[in-house]
Tab-separated table of C-alpha atoms in Angstrom:
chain	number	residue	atom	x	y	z
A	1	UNK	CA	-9.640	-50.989	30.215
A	2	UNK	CA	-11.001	-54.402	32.118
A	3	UNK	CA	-11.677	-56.748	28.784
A	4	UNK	CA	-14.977	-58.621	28.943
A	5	UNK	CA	-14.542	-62.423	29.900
A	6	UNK	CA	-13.927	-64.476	27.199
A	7	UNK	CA	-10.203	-62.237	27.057
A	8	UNK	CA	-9.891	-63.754	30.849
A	9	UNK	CA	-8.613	-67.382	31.805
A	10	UNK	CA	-11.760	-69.478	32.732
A	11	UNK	CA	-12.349	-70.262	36.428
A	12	UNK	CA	-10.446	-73.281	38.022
A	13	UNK	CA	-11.779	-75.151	40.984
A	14	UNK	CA	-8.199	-75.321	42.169
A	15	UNK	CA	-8.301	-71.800	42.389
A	16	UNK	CA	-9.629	-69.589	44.890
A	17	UNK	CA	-11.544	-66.839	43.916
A	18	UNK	CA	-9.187	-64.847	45.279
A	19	UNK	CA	-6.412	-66.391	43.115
A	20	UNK	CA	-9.125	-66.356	39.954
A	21	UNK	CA	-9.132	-62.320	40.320
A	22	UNK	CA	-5.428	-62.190	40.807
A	23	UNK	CA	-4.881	-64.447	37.718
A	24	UNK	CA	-7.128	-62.106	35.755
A	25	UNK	CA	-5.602	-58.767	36.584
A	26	UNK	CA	-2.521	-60.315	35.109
A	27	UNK	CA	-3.991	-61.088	31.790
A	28	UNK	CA	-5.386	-57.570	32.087
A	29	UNK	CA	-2.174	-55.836	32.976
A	30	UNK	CA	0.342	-58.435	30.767
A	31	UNK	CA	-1.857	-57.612	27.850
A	32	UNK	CA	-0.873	-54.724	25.374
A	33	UNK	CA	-3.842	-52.214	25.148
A	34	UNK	CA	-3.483	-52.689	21.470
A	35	UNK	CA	-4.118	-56.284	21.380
A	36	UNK	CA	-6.971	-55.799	23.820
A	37	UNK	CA	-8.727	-53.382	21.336
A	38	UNK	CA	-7.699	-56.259	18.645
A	39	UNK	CA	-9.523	-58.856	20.731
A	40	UNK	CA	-12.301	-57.237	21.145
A	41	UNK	CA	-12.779	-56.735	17.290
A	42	UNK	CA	-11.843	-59.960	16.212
A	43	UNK	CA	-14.302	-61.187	18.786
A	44	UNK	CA	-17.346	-59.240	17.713
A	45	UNK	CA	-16.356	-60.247	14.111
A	46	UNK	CA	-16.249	-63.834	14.834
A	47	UNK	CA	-19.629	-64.114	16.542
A	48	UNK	CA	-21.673	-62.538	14.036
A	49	UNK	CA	-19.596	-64.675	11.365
A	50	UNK	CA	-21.303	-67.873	13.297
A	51	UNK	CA	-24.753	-66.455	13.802
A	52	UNK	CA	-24.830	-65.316	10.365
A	53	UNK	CA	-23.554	-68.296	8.792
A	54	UNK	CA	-25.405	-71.296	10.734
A	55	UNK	CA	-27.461	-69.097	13.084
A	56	UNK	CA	-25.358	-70.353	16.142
A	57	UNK	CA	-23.639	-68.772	18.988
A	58	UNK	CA	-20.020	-69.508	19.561
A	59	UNK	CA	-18.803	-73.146	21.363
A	60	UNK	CA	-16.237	-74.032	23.923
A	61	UNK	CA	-14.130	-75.315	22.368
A	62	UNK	CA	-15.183	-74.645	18.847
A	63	UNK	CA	-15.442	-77.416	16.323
A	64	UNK	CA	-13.428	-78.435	13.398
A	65	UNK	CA	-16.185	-78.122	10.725
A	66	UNK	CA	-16.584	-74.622	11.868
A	67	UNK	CA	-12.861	-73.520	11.840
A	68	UNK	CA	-12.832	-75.045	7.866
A	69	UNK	CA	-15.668	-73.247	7.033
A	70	UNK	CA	-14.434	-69.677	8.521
A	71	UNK	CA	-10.825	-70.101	6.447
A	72	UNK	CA	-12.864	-70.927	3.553
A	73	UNK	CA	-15.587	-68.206	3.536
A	74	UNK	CA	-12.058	-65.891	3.991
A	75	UNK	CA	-10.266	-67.555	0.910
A	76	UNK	CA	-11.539	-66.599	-1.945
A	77	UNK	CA	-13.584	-63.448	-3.807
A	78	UNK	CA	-16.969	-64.225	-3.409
A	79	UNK	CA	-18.123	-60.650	-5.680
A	80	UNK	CA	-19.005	-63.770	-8.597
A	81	UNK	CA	-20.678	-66.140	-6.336
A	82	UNK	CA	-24.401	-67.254	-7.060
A	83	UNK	CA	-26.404	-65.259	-4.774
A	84	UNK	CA	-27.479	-68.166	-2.740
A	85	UNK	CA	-23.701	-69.575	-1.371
A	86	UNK	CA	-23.936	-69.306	1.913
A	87	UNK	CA	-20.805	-68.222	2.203
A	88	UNK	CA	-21.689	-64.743	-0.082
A	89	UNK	CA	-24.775	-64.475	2.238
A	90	UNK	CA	-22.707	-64.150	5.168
A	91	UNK	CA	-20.585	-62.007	3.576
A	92	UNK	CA	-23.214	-59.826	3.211
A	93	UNK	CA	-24.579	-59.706	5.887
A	94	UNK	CA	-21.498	-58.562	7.752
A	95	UNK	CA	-21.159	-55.849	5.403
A	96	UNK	CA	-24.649	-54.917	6.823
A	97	UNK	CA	-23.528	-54.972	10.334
A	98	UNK	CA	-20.402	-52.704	9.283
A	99	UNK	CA	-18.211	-55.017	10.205
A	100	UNK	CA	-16.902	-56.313	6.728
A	101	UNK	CA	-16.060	-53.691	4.237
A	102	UNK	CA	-16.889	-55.945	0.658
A	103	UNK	CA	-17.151	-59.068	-1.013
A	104	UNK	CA	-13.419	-59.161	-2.297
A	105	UNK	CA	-10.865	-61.818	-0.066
A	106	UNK	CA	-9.579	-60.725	3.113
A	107	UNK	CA	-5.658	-60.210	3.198
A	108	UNK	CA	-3.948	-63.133	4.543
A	109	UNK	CA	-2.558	-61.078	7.420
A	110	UNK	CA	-6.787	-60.273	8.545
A	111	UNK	CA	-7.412	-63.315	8.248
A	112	UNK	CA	-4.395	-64.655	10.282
A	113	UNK	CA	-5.154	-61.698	12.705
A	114	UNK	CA	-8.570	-63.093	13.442
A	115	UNK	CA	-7.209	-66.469	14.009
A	116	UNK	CA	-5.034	-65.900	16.260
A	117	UNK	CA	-7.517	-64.082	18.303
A	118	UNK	CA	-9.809	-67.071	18.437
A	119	UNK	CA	-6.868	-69.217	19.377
A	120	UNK	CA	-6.161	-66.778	22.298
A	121	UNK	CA	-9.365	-67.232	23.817
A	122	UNK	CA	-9.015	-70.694	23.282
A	123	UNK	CA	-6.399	-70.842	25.636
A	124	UNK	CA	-7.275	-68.408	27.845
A	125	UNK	CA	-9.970	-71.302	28.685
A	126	UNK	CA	-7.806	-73.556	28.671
A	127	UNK	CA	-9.218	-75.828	26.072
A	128	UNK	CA	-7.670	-77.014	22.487
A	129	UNK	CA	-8.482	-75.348	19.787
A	130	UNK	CA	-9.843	-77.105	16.535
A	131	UNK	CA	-6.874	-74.756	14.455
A	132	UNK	CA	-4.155	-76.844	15.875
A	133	UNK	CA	-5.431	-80.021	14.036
A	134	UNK	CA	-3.770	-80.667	10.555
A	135	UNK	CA	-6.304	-80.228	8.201
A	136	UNK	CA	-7.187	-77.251	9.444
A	137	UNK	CA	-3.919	-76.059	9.495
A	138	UNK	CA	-3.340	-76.996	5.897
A	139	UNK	CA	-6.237	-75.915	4.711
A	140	UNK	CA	-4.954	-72.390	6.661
A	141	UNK	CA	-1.692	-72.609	4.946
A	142	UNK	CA	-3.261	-73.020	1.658
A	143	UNK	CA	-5.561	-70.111	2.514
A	144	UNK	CA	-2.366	-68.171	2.953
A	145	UNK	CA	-1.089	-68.799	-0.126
A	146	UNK	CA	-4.031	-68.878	-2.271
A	147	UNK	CA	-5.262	-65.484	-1.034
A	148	UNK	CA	-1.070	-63.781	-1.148
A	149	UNK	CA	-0.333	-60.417	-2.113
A	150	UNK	CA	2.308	-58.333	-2.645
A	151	UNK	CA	2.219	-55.815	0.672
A	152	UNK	CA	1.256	-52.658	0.430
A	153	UNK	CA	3.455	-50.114	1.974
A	154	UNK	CA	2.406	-47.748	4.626
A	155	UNK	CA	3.666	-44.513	2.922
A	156	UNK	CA	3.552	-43.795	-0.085
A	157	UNK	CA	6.795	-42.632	0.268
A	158	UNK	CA	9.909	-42.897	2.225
A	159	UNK	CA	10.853	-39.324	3.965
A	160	UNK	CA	14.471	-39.841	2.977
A	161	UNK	CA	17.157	-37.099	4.442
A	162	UNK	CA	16.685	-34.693	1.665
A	163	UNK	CA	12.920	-34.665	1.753
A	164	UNK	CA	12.940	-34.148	5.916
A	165	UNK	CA	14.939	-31.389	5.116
A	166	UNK	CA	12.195	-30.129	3.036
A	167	UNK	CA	9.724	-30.534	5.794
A	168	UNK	CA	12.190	-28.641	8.572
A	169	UNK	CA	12.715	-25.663	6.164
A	170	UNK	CA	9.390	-24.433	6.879
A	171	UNK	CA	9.557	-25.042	10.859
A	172	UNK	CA	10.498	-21.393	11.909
A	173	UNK	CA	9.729	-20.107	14.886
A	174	UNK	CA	6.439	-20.478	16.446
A	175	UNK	CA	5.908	-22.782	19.186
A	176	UNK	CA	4.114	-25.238	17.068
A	177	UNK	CA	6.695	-25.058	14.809
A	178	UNK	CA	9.452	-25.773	16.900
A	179	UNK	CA	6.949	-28.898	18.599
A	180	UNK	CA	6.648	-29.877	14.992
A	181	UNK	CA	10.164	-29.546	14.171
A	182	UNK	CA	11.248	-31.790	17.112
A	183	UNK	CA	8.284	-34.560	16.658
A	184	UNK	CA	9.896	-35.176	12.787
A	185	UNK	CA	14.286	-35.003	13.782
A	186	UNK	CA	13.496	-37.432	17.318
A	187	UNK	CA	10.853	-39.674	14.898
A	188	UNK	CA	13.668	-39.530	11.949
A	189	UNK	CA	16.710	-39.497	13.873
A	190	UNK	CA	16.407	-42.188	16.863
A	191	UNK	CA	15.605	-44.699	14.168
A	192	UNK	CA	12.114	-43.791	12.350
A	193	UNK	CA	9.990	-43.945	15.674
A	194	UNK	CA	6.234	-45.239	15.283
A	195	UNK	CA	3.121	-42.305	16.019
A	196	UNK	CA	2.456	-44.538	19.265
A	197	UNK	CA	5.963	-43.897	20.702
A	198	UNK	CA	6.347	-40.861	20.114
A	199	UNK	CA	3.333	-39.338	21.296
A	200	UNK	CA	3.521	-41.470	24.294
A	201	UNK	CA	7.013	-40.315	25.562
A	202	UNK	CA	6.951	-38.289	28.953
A	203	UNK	CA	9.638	-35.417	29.739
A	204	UNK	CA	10.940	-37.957	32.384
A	205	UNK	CA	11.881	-40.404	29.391
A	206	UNK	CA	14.724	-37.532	28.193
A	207	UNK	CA	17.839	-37.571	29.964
A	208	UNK	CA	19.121	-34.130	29.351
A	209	UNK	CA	22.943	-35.188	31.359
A	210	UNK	CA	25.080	-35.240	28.237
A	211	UNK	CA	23.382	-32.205	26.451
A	212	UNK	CA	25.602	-29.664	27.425
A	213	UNK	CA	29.368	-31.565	27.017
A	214	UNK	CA	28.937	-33.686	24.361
A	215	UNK	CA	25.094	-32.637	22.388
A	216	UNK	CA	23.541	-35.821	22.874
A	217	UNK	CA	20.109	-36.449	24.596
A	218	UNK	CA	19.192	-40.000	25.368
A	219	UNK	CA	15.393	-41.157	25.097
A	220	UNK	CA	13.941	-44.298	27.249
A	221	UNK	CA	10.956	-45.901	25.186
A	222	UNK	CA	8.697	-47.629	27.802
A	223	UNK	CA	7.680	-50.386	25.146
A	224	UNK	CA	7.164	-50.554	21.447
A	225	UNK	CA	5.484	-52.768	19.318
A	226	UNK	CA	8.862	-55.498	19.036
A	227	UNK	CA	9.701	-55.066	22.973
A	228	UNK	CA	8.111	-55.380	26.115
A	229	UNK	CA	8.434	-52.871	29.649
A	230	UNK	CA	12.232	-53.040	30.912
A	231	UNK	CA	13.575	-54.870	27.246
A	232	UNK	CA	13.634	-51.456	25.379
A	233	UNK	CA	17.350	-49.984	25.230
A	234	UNK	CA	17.820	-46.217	25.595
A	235	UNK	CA	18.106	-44.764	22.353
A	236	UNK	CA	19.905	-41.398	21.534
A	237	UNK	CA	19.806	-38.469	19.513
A	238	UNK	CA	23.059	-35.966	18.770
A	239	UNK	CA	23.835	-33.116	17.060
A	240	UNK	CA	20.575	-31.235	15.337
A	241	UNK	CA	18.032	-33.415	16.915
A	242	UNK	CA	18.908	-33.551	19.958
A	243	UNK	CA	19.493	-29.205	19.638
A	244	UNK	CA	15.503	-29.380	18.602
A	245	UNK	CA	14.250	-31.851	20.678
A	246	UNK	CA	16.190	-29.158	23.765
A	247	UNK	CA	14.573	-26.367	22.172
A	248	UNK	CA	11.298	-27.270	22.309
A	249	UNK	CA	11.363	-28.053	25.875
A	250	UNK	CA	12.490	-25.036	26.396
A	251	UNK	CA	9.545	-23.047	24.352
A	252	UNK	CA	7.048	-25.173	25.624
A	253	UNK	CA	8.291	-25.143	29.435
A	254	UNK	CA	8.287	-28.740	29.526
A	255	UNK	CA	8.967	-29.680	33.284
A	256	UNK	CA	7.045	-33.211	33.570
A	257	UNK	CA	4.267	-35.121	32.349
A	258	UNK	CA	3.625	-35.692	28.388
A	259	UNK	CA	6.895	-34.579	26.326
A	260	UNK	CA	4.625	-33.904	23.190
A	261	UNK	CA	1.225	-31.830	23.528
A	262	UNK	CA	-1.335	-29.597	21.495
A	263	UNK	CA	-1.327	-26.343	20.895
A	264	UNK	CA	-3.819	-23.861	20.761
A	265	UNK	CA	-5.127	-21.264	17.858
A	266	UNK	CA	-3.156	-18.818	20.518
A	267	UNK	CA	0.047	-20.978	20.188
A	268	UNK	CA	-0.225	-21.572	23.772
A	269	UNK	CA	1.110	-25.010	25.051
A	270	UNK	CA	-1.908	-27.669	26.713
A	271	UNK	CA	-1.117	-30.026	29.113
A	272	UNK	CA	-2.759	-32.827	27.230
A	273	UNK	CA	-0.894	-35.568	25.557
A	274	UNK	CA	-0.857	-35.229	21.886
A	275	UNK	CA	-2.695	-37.747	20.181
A	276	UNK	CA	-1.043	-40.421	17.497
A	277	UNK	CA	-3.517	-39.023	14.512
A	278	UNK	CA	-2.071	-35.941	15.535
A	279	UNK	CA	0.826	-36.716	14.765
A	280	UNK	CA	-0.051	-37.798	11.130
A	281	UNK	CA	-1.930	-34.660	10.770
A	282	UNK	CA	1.316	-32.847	11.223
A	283	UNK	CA	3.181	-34.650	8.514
A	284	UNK	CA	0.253	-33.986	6.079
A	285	UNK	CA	0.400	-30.544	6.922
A	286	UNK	CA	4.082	-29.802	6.389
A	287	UNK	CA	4.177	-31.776	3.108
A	288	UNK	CA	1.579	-29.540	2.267
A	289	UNK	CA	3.691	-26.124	3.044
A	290	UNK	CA	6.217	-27.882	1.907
A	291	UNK	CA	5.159	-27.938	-1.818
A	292	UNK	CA	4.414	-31.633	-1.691
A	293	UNK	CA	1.134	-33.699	-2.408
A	294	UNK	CA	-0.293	-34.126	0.907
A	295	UNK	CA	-0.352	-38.260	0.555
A	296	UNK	CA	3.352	-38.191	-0.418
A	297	UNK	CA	4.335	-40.246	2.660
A	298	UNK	CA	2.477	-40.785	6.250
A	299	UNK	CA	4.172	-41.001	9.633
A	300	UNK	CA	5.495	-44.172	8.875
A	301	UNK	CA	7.785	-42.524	5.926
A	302	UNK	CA	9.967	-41.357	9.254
A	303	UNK	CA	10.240	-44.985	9.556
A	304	UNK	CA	10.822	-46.130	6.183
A	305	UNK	CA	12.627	-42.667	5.392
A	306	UNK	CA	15.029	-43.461	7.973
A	307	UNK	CA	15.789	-47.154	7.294
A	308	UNK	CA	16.644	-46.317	3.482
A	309	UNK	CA	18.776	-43.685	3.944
A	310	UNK	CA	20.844	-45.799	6.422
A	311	UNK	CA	20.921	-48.209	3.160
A	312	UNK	CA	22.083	-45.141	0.915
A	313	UNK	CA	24.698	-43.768	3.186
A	314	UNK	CA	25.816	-47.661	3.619
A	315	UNK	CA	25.285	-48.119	7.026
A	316	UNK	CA	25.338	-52.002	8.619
A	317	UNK	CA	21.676	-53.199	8.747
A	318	UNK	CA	22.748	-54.454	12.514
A	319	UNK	CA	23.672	-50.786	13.363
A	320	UNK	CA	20.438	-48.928	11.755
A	321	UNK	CA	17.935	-51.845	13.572
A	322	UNK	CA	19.837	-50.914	16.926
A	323	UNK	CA	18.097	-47.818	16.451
A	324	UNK	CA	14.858	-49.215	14.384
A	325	UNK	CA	14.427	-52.007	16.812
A	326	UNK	CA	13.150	-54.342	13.914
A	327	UNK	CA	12.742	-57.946	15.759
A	328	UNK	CA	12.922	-59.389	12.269
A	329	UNK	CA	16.001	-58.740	9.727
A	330	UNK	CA	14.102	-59.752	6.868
A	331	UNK	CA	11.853	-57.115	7.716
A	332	UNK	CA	14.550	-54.430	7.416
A	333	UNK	CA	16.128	-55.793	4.933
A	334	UNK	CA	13.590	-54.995	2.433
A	335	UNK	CA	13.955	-51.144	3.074
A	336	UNK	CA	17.699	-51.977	1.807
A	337	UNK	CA	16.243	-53.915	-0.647
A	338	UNK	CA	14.014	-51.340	-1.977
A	339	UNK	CA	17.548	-49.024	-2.765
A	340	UNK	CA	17.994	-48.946	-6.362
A	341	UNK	CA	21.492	-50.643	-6.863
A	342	UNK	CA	23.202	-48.149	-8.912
A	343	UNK	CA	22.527	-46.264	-5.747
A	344	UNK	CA	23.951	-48.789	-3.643
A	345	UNK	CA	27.306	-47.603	-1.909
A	346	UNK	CA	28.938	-51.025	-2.545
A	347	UNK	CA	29.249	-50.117	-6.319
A	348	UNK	CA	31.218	-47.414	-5.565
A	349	UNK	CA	33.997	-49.558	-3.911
A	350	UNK	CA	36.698	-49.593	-7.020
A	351	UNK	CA	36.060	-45.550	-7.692
């Protein structure tokens, strides 16, 4: 995926072209895929922001009046506006284009998204960017605040150890069962892996060596979302997991390529790599034979799921983000925070 050019560092004169094109295959390749596909949204979003709110393309380096007036068109509700603020027109017309869904403020964390973007291509130019100066970066600051939130979480509901159980009860015996059976223990059990890893693990990320003496399988994530190629320690799975994670290999006659992969009406394994709404579609799906409302939890319940159960069993936060591989503590913290504290193992330390 070759981003267009304002993801690419500008041309130098020092620079031979030769160098240029080097320079630029390493933004390419040192770039996430992810944030690419991020870029380019934020990008398209940005320039039909300008055109639509002063009929101009975008400048290089932008200007400071511009930067104010995109935090403060993304600040506030604009649903009670008069119909002639500029600002509501805009609005509008981005809604239009498809490309802004109402009138109601942006979350902070859109709006942040966004400007990071433009500061990214800022750089990429090499130029300054008008969001480094301090009244724009107040005014951003107060944007932030004005416009907070509480955060909505990403399932509805954790997929604690007694609701996974729930979901495995129904795996039986078909080959998409036992595929389904092994996506939800290795998601669950080698620390509440995201739909991206898992469906992008290949049979030559399982080492199979300690199976056989001691149960244990051990699992080597290229990257994830907090780490980068080669920073990514091996995680492991034991006892159940790693027996289902085996046994699907073994049904599916997994030898290389993609570990996870669709299967037909005929239950005959594809060679494909599954995809990560796949992978959602199977949680909705056993909830659903399960007894449970379809939108009990999503994918990221495995996550969540996993995380709070560590908290109810009263395992160390450092031990369950070994596995999770949160970057941020106060990020897993609030899955132990979300414990009820009569539930908490520490009140249980007198008897």
């Amino acid at each position: 995926m070759k981003p267009p050019a304002p993801y690419l560092p500008v041309p130098s004169p020092a620079l031979s072209q030769a160098d240029h094109e080097a320079l630029s295959d390493l933004y390419i390749r040192g770039t996430p895929a992810n944030t690419l596909r991020a870029y380019e949204r934020d990008l398209i979003y940005v320039t039909a922001w300008k055109q639509a709110r002063f009929d101009l393309p975008l400048r290089w380096p932008e200007s400071e009046a511009t930067a104010l007036a995109f935090i403060l068109d993304h600040a506030r509700d604009l649903g009670d506006a008069p119909e002639e603020d500029i600002a509501r027109q805009t609005a509008e017309a981005l809604i239009l284009q498809g490309l802004r869904k109402s009138l109601t403020c942006p979350a902070p964390s859109t709006l942040d998204r966004r400007i990071a973007s433009w500061l990214a291509f800022h750089r990429m130019k090499n130029l300054t960017s008008p969001f480094g100066t301090p009244q724009v970066k107040q005014a951003r600051s107060k944007a932030r605040r004005a416009a907070a939130r509480p955060p909505a979480p990403k399932s509805q509901h954790p997929v604690t150890r007694d609701i996974l159980e729930q979901l495995l009860a129904i795996c039986r015996g078909s080959r998409r069962d036992c595929r389904d059976r092994a996506i939800l223990m290795l998601g669950w059990a080698s620390g509440g892996r995201r739909r991206s890893e898992i469906t992008g693990l290949m049979f030559e990320d399982v080492s199979l060596k300690d199976f056989e003496e001691k149960s244990l399988v051990w699992i080597s994530l290229l990257e994830t979302k907090t780490t980068t190629k080669g920073e990514t320690p091996r995680l492991v799975l034991k006892g159940r997991a790693a027996q289902a994670l085996v046994h699907w290999i073994e049904v599916g006659e997994i030898q290389d390529g993609p570990l996870f992969r669709p299967i037909s009406k005929a239950d005959r394994v594809l060679k494909r790599r599954l995809s990560p709404d796949a992978v959602y579609q199977i949680v909705k799906h056993r909830l659903k034979l399960a007894g449970l409302p379809e939108d009990f939890a999503s994918p990221h319940g495995l996550r969540s799921g996993f995380l709070t159960q560590a908290a109810l069993d009263g395992a160390p936060l450092q031990a369950a983000m070994r596995l999770s591989l949160h970057r941020s503590m106060a990020q897993a913290q609030k899955y132990y925070d979300d414990v009820d504290i009569a539930d908490n193992p520490a009140t249980d330390l007198l008897g």
